[in-house]
Amino acid sequence: MQSKPLTILAIETSCDETAIAILKFNKNGKFRILSNIIASQIKIHSPYGGVVPHLAAREHEKNLPYILKQIKPNWKKIDYIAVTAGPGLSPCLWRGINFAKNLAEKHNKPIISINHLEGHIYSSGIKNYESSSAKQPLAQARIMNYDFPALALIVSGGHTQLVLVKDHLKYKILGQTLDDAAGEAFDKTAKLLELGYPGGPIVSKLAESGNPKKYDLPRPMMHSDNFNFSFSGLKTAVLYMVRDLEPLSKKQTKDICASFEQAVIDVLMHKTLKAIQKYKPKTILFGGGVLANKLLRSTIEKQIPHPKSNIPHPKYCGDNAAMIALSAYYHAIKNTKQCFVPTNINKLEANPNWNF
Ligand code: KG4
Ligand code: ZN
């Protein structure tokens, strides 16, 4: 694909992170992240043990102008505004979209509507994080040379999907979770162990000093004859085990976390390796908040060695706007129907259940 110099300001508000980033793509096929700010809402939602949509939307509304003020974009140099239009929480998506529309009208810019999951897939392009000094804290990387077909594993709080990427922006879902997403299972397990929210980072931290072989937890659908997942049974198995063992010692909690984490990783790896065997992809892309998990990262590195596999830098696994700009870059180059000229932006709508 031809590279083209472009600067994109991207907005992400699909769930509980308010994020704005500016990425500059050079004609030599490199990009630089000029700004990347993420305002997390963990403190707001943690008393509820999960994201409360109307509170999240209110926070987005408050955070967006505040972040933009910090970024101080040079509008003359911005070619496109990109915004996440789905999937996600409807009131949250609309806050981002309306904010993008106001900016587009004010500065006469086109908008690109972006699928959040596609953003997670393209986040794997931010793996060469060149930040050796505090003075240069943001990434500069070469736009990835994707060899197709590629296989993408998305593991986030809302989704667990194996996707065949036939070409840029061309997807076929091979399998997905039939109930809870893997990240959701981490969050729910943390909740039933009364560890706090969001569960993923807490469970994985405790798992580091636990014994993953201590408790024999199920690996749901691991050997099913398809690429679908199911994690709700695993969470229920933890629930019954906790009821039997209560009150839990610290050691038992750590061992449960480690055993749970290992069960999730075993299923993810087994299905991904099976898809690799069947589809023989030339590149494997990973994305989503759960890819911040250290054990998952090291297991992938062991079982699917570099350079075939592309895991995003940990900073870009969770929701961010840099990945939205990266995905928008390919839409801009191809001028897809997701690009809206300023006179047409009223047609851009949120699509909370947007799938590939
Ligand atoms: O991609 P993401 O930021 O948001 C969604 O699009 O859902 O993913 C958030 C999910 C949460 O469920 C969180 O618990 C999980 O990613 N997560 C982790 C870790 N860090 C975040 N799960 C396991 N281990 C981690 N270290
Ligand atoms: Zn996400």
Coordinates of C-alpha atoms and ligand atoms in Angstrom, one line a residue:
M1 CA 0.0 0.0 0.0
Q2 CA 1.3 3.5 -1.0
S3 CA 2.2 5.6 2.1
K4 CA 1.1 9.2 2.2
P5 CA 2.0 12.1 4.5
L6 CA -1.0 12.7 6.8
T7 CA -1.7 14.0 10.2
I8 CA -4.7 12.6 12.1
L9 CA -6.3 13.6 15.3
A10 CA -8.2 10.7 16.8
I11 CA -10.8 10.5 19.6
E12 CA -11.7 7.4 21.6
T13 CA -14.6 7.3 24.1
S14 CA -16.2 3.9 23.6
C15 CA -16.0 2.8 27.2
D16 CA -14.3 4.2 30.3
E17 CA -11.2 5.9 28.8
T18 CA -11.3 9.3 27.3
A19 CA -8.5 9.5 24.8
I20 CA -7.2 11.9 22.2
A21 CA -4.0 11.3 20.1
I22 CA -2.3 13.0 17.1
L23 CA -0.3 10.8 14.8
K24 CA 1.8 12.1 12.0
F25 CA 2.5 9.8 9.1
N26 CA 5.4 10.6 6.9
K27 CA 5.9 9.8 3.2
N28 CA 8.8 7.5 4.0
G29 CA 6.4 5.1 5.8
K30 CA 7.1 6.1 9.3
F31 CA 4.7 7.6 11.9
R32 CA 5.3 9.5 15.0
I33 CA 2.9 9.8 17.9
L34 CA 2.8 13.6 18.5
S35 CA 0.3 13.4 21.4
N36 CA -1.4 10.6 23.2
I37 CA -3.5 11.4 26.3
I38 CA -5.7 9.0 28.1
A39 CA -7.9 10.0 31.0
S40 CA -8.8 6.9 32.9
Q41 CA -12.1 6.7 34.8
I42 CA -11.1 3.9 37.1
K43 CA -11.7 5.9 40.3
I44 CA -15.2 6.8 39.2
H45 CA -16.4 3.3 38.4
S46 CA -14.4 1.2 40.9
P47 CA -17.0 1.7 43.8
Y48 CA -19.6 0.1 41.5
G49 CA -17.3 -2.8 40.4
G50 CA -17.8 -2.1 36.7
V51 CA -18.5 0.7 34.2
V52 CA -21.6 2.8 34.8
P53 CA -22.6 4.1 31.3
H54 CA -24.2 7.4 32.2
L55 CA -21.3 8.3 34.6
A56 CA -18.8 7.3 31.9
A57 CA -20.6 9.5 29.3
R58 CA -20.6 12.5 31.8
E59 CA -16.8 12.0 32.3
H60 CA -16.1 11.9 28.6
E61 CA -18.0 15.2 28.2
K62 CA -15.9 16.8 30.9
N63 CA -12.6 15.3 29.9
L64 CA -12.6 15.8 26.1
P65 CA -12.3 19.6 26.1
Y66 CA -9.8 19.4 28.9
I67 CA -7.6 16.9 27.0
L68 CA -7.8 19.0 23.8
K69 CA -6.7 22.0 25.7
Q70 CA -3.6 20.1 26.9
I71 CA -2.8 18.9 23.4
K72 CA -3.3 22.3 21.7
P73 CA -3.5 20.9 18.1
N74 CA -2.1 22.9 15.3
W75 CA -5.3 22.7 13.2
K76 CA -3.6 23.9 10.0
K77 CA -1.6 20.7 10.1
I78 CA -4.5 18.2 10.8
D79 CA -5.8 16.5 7.7
Y80 CA -8.5 14.3 9.4
I81 CA -10.3 13.8 12.6
A82 CA -10.9 10.1 13.4
V83 CA -13.5 9.0 16.0
T84 CA -14.5 5.6 17.4
A85 CA -18.1 5.0 16.3
G86 CA -18.5 1.5 17.8
P87 CA -18.7 -1.1 19.2
G88 CA -19.2 0.4 22.7
L89 CA -21.5 2.1 25.0
S90 CA -24.0 4.2 23.1
P91 CA -24.0 7.3 25.3
C92 CA -20.2 7.2 25.4
L93 CA -19.7 6.8 21.7
W94 CA -22.1 9.7 21.0
R95 CA -20.1 12.0 23.3
G96 CA -17.0 11.4 21.2
I97 CA -18.8 11.6 17.9
N98 CA -20.5 14.9 18.8
F99 CA -17.2 16.3 20.0
A100 CA -15.6 15.3 16.7
K101 CA -18.4 16.8 14.7
N102 CA -18.1 20.1 16.4
L103 CA -14.4 20.2 15.8
A104 CA -14.9 19.2 12.2
E105 CA -17.4 22.0 11.6
K106 CA -15.3 24.5 13.4
H107 CA -12.0 23.7 11.5
N108 CA -13.5 22.4 8.3
K109 CA -12.0 18.9 8.5
P110 CA -13.3 15.5 7.3
I111 CA -14.1 12.8 9.8
I112 CA -13.3 9.1 9.7
S113 CA -15.5 6.8 11.7
I114 CA -13.6 3.9 13.1
N115 CA -14.4 0.5 14.5
H116 CA -12.9 0.1 17.9
L117 CA -11.9 -3.5 17.3
E118 CA -10.1 -2.6 14.1
G119 CA -8.2 0.0 16.2
H120 CA -7.1 -2.8 18.6
I121 CA -5.9 -4.9 15.6
Y122 CA -3.9 -1.9 14.3
S123 CA -2.5 -1.2 17.7
S124 CA -0.2 -4.1 17.0
G125 CA 1.7 -1.7 14.7
I126 CA 2.9 0.2 17.8
K127 CA 5.3 -2.5 19.0
N128 CA 8.6 -0.6 18.3
Y129 CA 8.3 1.8 21.1
E130 CA 11.4 4.0 20.8
S131 CA 11.4 5.8 24.1
S132 CA 14.8 5.6 25.5
S133 CA 14.7 9.0 27.0
A134 CA 12.2 11.0 29.0
K135 CA 12.6 13.8 26.4
Q136 CA 11.2 11.6 23.7
P137 CA 8.4 9.8 25.5
L138 CA 6.3 9.0 22.4
A139 CA 6.6 6.3 19.8
Q140 CA 8.1 6.6 16.4
A141 CA 7.7 3.5 14.4
R142 CA 7.7 2.3 10.8
I143 CA 4.2 1.6 9.5
M144 CA 4.0 -2.1 9.7
N145 CA 4.6 -4.1 6.6
Y146 CA 1.7 -6.5 6.9
D147 CA 1.9 -9.7 5.1
F148 CA -1.6 -11.1 4.4
P149 CA -3.4 -13.1 5.2
A150 CA -3.0 -12.2 8.8
L151 CA -4.6 -13.7 11.9
A152 CA -5.7 -11.3 14.7
L153 CA -6.5 -12.2 18.2
I154 CA -8.5 -9.5 20.0
V155 CA -8.8 -10.0 23.8
S156 CA -10.4 -7.1 25.6
G157 CA -13.0 -6.4 28.2
G158 CA -15.9 -6.7 25.8
H159 CA -14.5 -9.0 23.1
T160 CA -12.6 -12.2 22.5
Q161 CA -12.3 -12.8 18.8
L162 CA -10.1 -14.6 16.3
V163 CA -10.2 -12.7 13.0
L164 CA -8.8 -13.5 9.6
V165 CA -7.4 -10.3 8.1
K166 CA -7.4 -11.0 4.4
D167 CA -6.1 -7.6 3.5
H168 CA -6.1 -4.1 5.0
L169 CA -9.6 -3.5 6.3
K170 CA -10.9 -6.9 5.1
Y171 CA -12.0 -9.2 7.9
K172 CA -13.6 -12.5 8.5
I173 CA -14.5 -13.5 12.1
L174 CA -13.3 -17.0 12.6
G175 CA -14.6 -17.3 16.2
Q176 CA -15.6 -15.3 19.2
T177 CA -16.8 -15.7 22.7
L178 CA -20.3 -17.1 23.2
D179 CA -20.7 -15.5 26.6
D180 CA -18.1 -13.5 28.7
A181 CA -15.0 -11.9 27.1
A182 CA -11.7 -13.0 28.6
G183 CA -11.2 -9.5 30.1
E184 CA -14.7 -9.6 31.6
A185 CA -13.9 -13.0 33.1
F186 CA -10.8 -11.4 34.8
D187 CA -13.0 -8.5 36.1
K188 CA -15.7 -10.8 37.4
T189 CA -13.2 -13.2 39.0
A190 CA -11.6 -10.2 40.8
K191 CA -15.0 -9.1 41.9
L192 CA -15.9 -12.4 43.4
L193 CA -12.6 -12.5 45.2
E194 CA -13.3 -9.0 46.4
L195 CA -10.0 -7.7 44.9
G196 CA -11.3 -4.5 43.2
Y197 CA -11.7 -3.1 39.6
P198 CA -10.6 -3.5 36.9
G199 CA -9.7 -7.1 37.7
G200 CA -7.2 -7.9 35.0
P201 CA -4.2 -6.1 36.4
I202 CA -5.0 -7.0 40.0
V203 CA -5.5 -10.7 39.3
S204 CA -2.4 -11.0 37.1
K205 CA -0.3 -9.2 39.8
L206 CA -1.4 -11.7 42.5
A207 CA -1.0 -14.6 40.0
E208 CA 2.7 -13.8 39.7
S209 CA 3.3 -15.2 43.2
G210 CA 0.7 -18.0 43.0
N211 CA 0.8 -21.6 41.9
P212 CA -1.0 -22.1 38.5
K213 CA -1.2 -25.8 39.1
K214 CA -2.8 -25.7 42.5
Y215 CA -6.4 -25.7 41.4
D216 CA -7.7 -27.7 38.5
L217 CA -10.0 -25.2 36.7
P218 CA -11.9 -26.0 33.4
R219 CA -10.7 -24.9 30.0
P220 CA -14.1 -24.3 28.4
M221 CA -14.5 -25.1 24.7
M222 CA -10.7 -25.6 24.4
H223 CA -11.2 -28.8 22.3
S224 CA -14.4 -27.7 20.6
D225 CA -14.3 -28.1 16.8
N226 CA -14.4 -24.4 16.1
F227 CA -12.8 -21.1 17.0
N228 CA -15.3 -19.9 19.5
F229 CA -14.6 -19.2 23.2
S230 CA -16.6 -19.3 26.4
F231 CA -15.4 -18.0 29.7
S232 CA -18.4 -17.7 31.9
G233 CA -18.1 -21.4 33.0
L234 CA -14.6 -20.7 34.2
K235 CA -15.8 -17.8 36.3
T236 CA -18.6 -20.0 37.8
A237 CA -16.1 -22.7 38.6
V238 CA -14.0 -20.1 40.5
L239 CA -17.2 -19.0 42.3
Y240 CA -18.0 -22.6 43.5
M241 CA -14.4 -23.2 44.5
V242 CA -14.3 -20.0 46.6
R243 CA -17.5 -21.0 48.3
D244 CA -16.0 -24.3 49.3
L245 CA -12.7 -22.8 50.5
E246 CA -13.9 -19.8 52.3
P247 CA -12.4 -18.0 54.2
L248 CA -9.5 -17.7 51.8
S249 CA -5.9 -17.3 52.9
K250 CA -3.7 -14.9 51.0
K251 CA -1.9 -17.9 49.5
Q252 CA -5.1 -19.5 48.4
T253 CA -6.2 -16.3 46.7
K254 CA -2.9 -16.0 44.8
D255 CA -3.1 -19.7 43.8
I256 CA -6.7 -19.2 42.5
C257 CA -5.6 -16.1 40.5
A258 CA -2.7 -18.0 39.0
S259 CA -4.8 -21.1 38.2
F260 CA -7.5 -18.9 36.6
E261 CA -5.0 -16.9 34.6
Q262 CA -3.4 -20.1 33.3
A263 CA -6.7 -21.5 32.3
V264 CA -7.6 -18.4 30.2
I265 CA -4.2 -18.4 28.6
D266 CA -4.3 -22.1 27.8
V267 CA -7.6 -21.6 25.9
L268 CA -6.5 -18.5 24.1
M269 CA -3.2 -20.1 23.0
H270 CA -4.7 -23.4 22.0
K271 CA -7.3 -21.8 19.7
T272 CA -4.8 -19.3 18.2
L273 CA -2.4 -22.1 17.4
K274 CA -5.2 -24.2 15.9
A275 CA -6.2 -21.2 13.7
I276 CA -2.5 -20.7 12.7
Q277 CA -2.4 -24.4 11.6
K278 CA -5.5 -24.1 9.6
Y279 CA -5.1 -20.7 7.9
K280 CA -1.3 -20.5 7.8
P281 CA -1.3 -16.7 8.2
K282 CA 1.9 -14.8 7.3
T283 CA 1.5 -12.4 10.2
I284 CA -0.2 -12.7 13.6
L285 CA -1.6 -9.6 15.2
F286 CA -2.7 -9.2 18.8
G287 CA -4.7 -6.4 20.5
G288 CA -6.9 -5.5 23.5
G289 CA -6.4 -4.8 27.2
V290 CA -5.7 -8.4 28.2
L291 CA -2.5 -8.3 26.0
A292 CA -1.0 -6.2 28.8
N293 CA -0.9 -9.5 30.7
K294 CA 2.7 -10.4 31.2
L295 CA 2.2 -14.2 31.2
L296 CA 0.1 -14.0 28.1
R297 CA 2.8 -11.9 26.4
S298 CA 5.6 -14.2 27.3
T299 CA 3.6 -17.3 26.4
I300 CA 2.9 -15.8 22.9
E301 CA 6.6 -15.0 22.5
K302 CA 7.5 -18.6 23.4
Q303 CA 4.9 -20.3 21.3
I304 CA 4.6 -17.9 18.4
P305 CA 8.0 -16.3 18.1
H306 CA 8.8 -12.9 16.7
P307 CA 8.8 -11.7 13.8
K308 CA 5.6 -13.5 13.0
S309 CA 3.7 -12.2 16.0
N310 CA 3.1 -8.6 16.7
I311 CA 2.1 -7.7 20.2
P312 CA 1.4 -4.0 20.9
H313 CA 3.6 -2.2 23.4
P314 CA 1.9 -2.6 26.8
K315 CA 1.0 1.1 26.8
Y316 CA -1.1 0.6 23.7
C317 CA -3.0 -2.6 24.6
G318 CA -5.8 -0.9 26.5
D319 CA -8.1 1.7 25.0
N320 CA -6.2 4.6 23.4
A321 CA -6.7 7.0 20.6
A322 CA -3.4 6.3 18.8
M323 CA -4.7 3.0 17.6
I324 CA -7.8 4.8 16.3
A325 CA -5.6 7.1 14.3
L326 CA -3.6 4.2 12.9
S327 CA -6.6 2.4 11.7
A328 CA -8.0 5.8 10.3
Y329 CA -4.7 6.1 8.2
Y330 CA -5.7 3.1 6.1
H331 CA -9.2 4.4 5.6
A332 CA -7.9 7.8 4.6
I333 CA -5.5 6.3 2.0
K334 CA -8.2 4.2 0.5
N335 CA -10.9 6.9 1.0
T336 CA -13.4 4.3 2.2
K337 CA -17.0 5.0 2.9
Q338 CA -16.1 5.6 6.5
C339 CA -14.6 8.9 5.5
F340 CA -17.1 11.8 5.8
V341 CA -16.4 15.1 4.1
P342 CA -17.3 18.2 6.2
T343 CA -20.7 18.7 4.4
N344 CA -21.7 15.1 5.1
I345 CA -20.8 14.6 8.7
N346 CA -24.4 14.6 9.9
K347 CA -24.6 11.1 8.4
L348 CA -22.0 9.8 10.9
E349 CA -23.7 7.9 13.7
A350 CA -22.8 5.7 16.7
N351 CA -23.0 2.0 16.0
P352 CA -22.9 0.4 19.5
N353 CA -23.0 -3.2 18.1
W354 CA -20.7 -2.7 15.2
N355 CA -19.0 -5.9 14.2
F356 CA -16.7 -6.7 11.3
Ligands
KG4_1 O1 -9.2 -3.2 25.5 P1 -9.7 -2.7 26.8 O2 -8.9 -1.6 27.5 O3 -11.1 -2.3 26.8 C1 -12.1 -2.9 26.1 O4 -12.2 -2.6 24.8 O5 -12.9 -3.7 26.7 O6 -9.6 -4.0 27.8 C2 -10.0 -3.9 29.1 C3 -9.8 -5.2 29.8 C4 -10.4 -5.3 31.2 O7 -11.3 -6.4 31.3 C5 -9.1 -5.5 32.0 O8 -9.4 -6.2 33.2 C6 -8.3 -6.3 31.1 O9 -8.5 -5.7 29.8 N1 -6.8 -6.2 31.5 C7 -6.1 -7.3 31.8 C8 -4.8 -6.8 32.2 N2 -4.8 -5.4 32.0 C9 -6.1 -5.1 31.6 N3 -6.4 -8.6 31.9 C10 -5.5 -9.4 32.3 N4 -4.2 -9.1 32.7 C11 -3.9 -7.8 32.6 N5 -2.6 -7.4 33.0
ZN2 ZN -10.9 -1.8 23.8

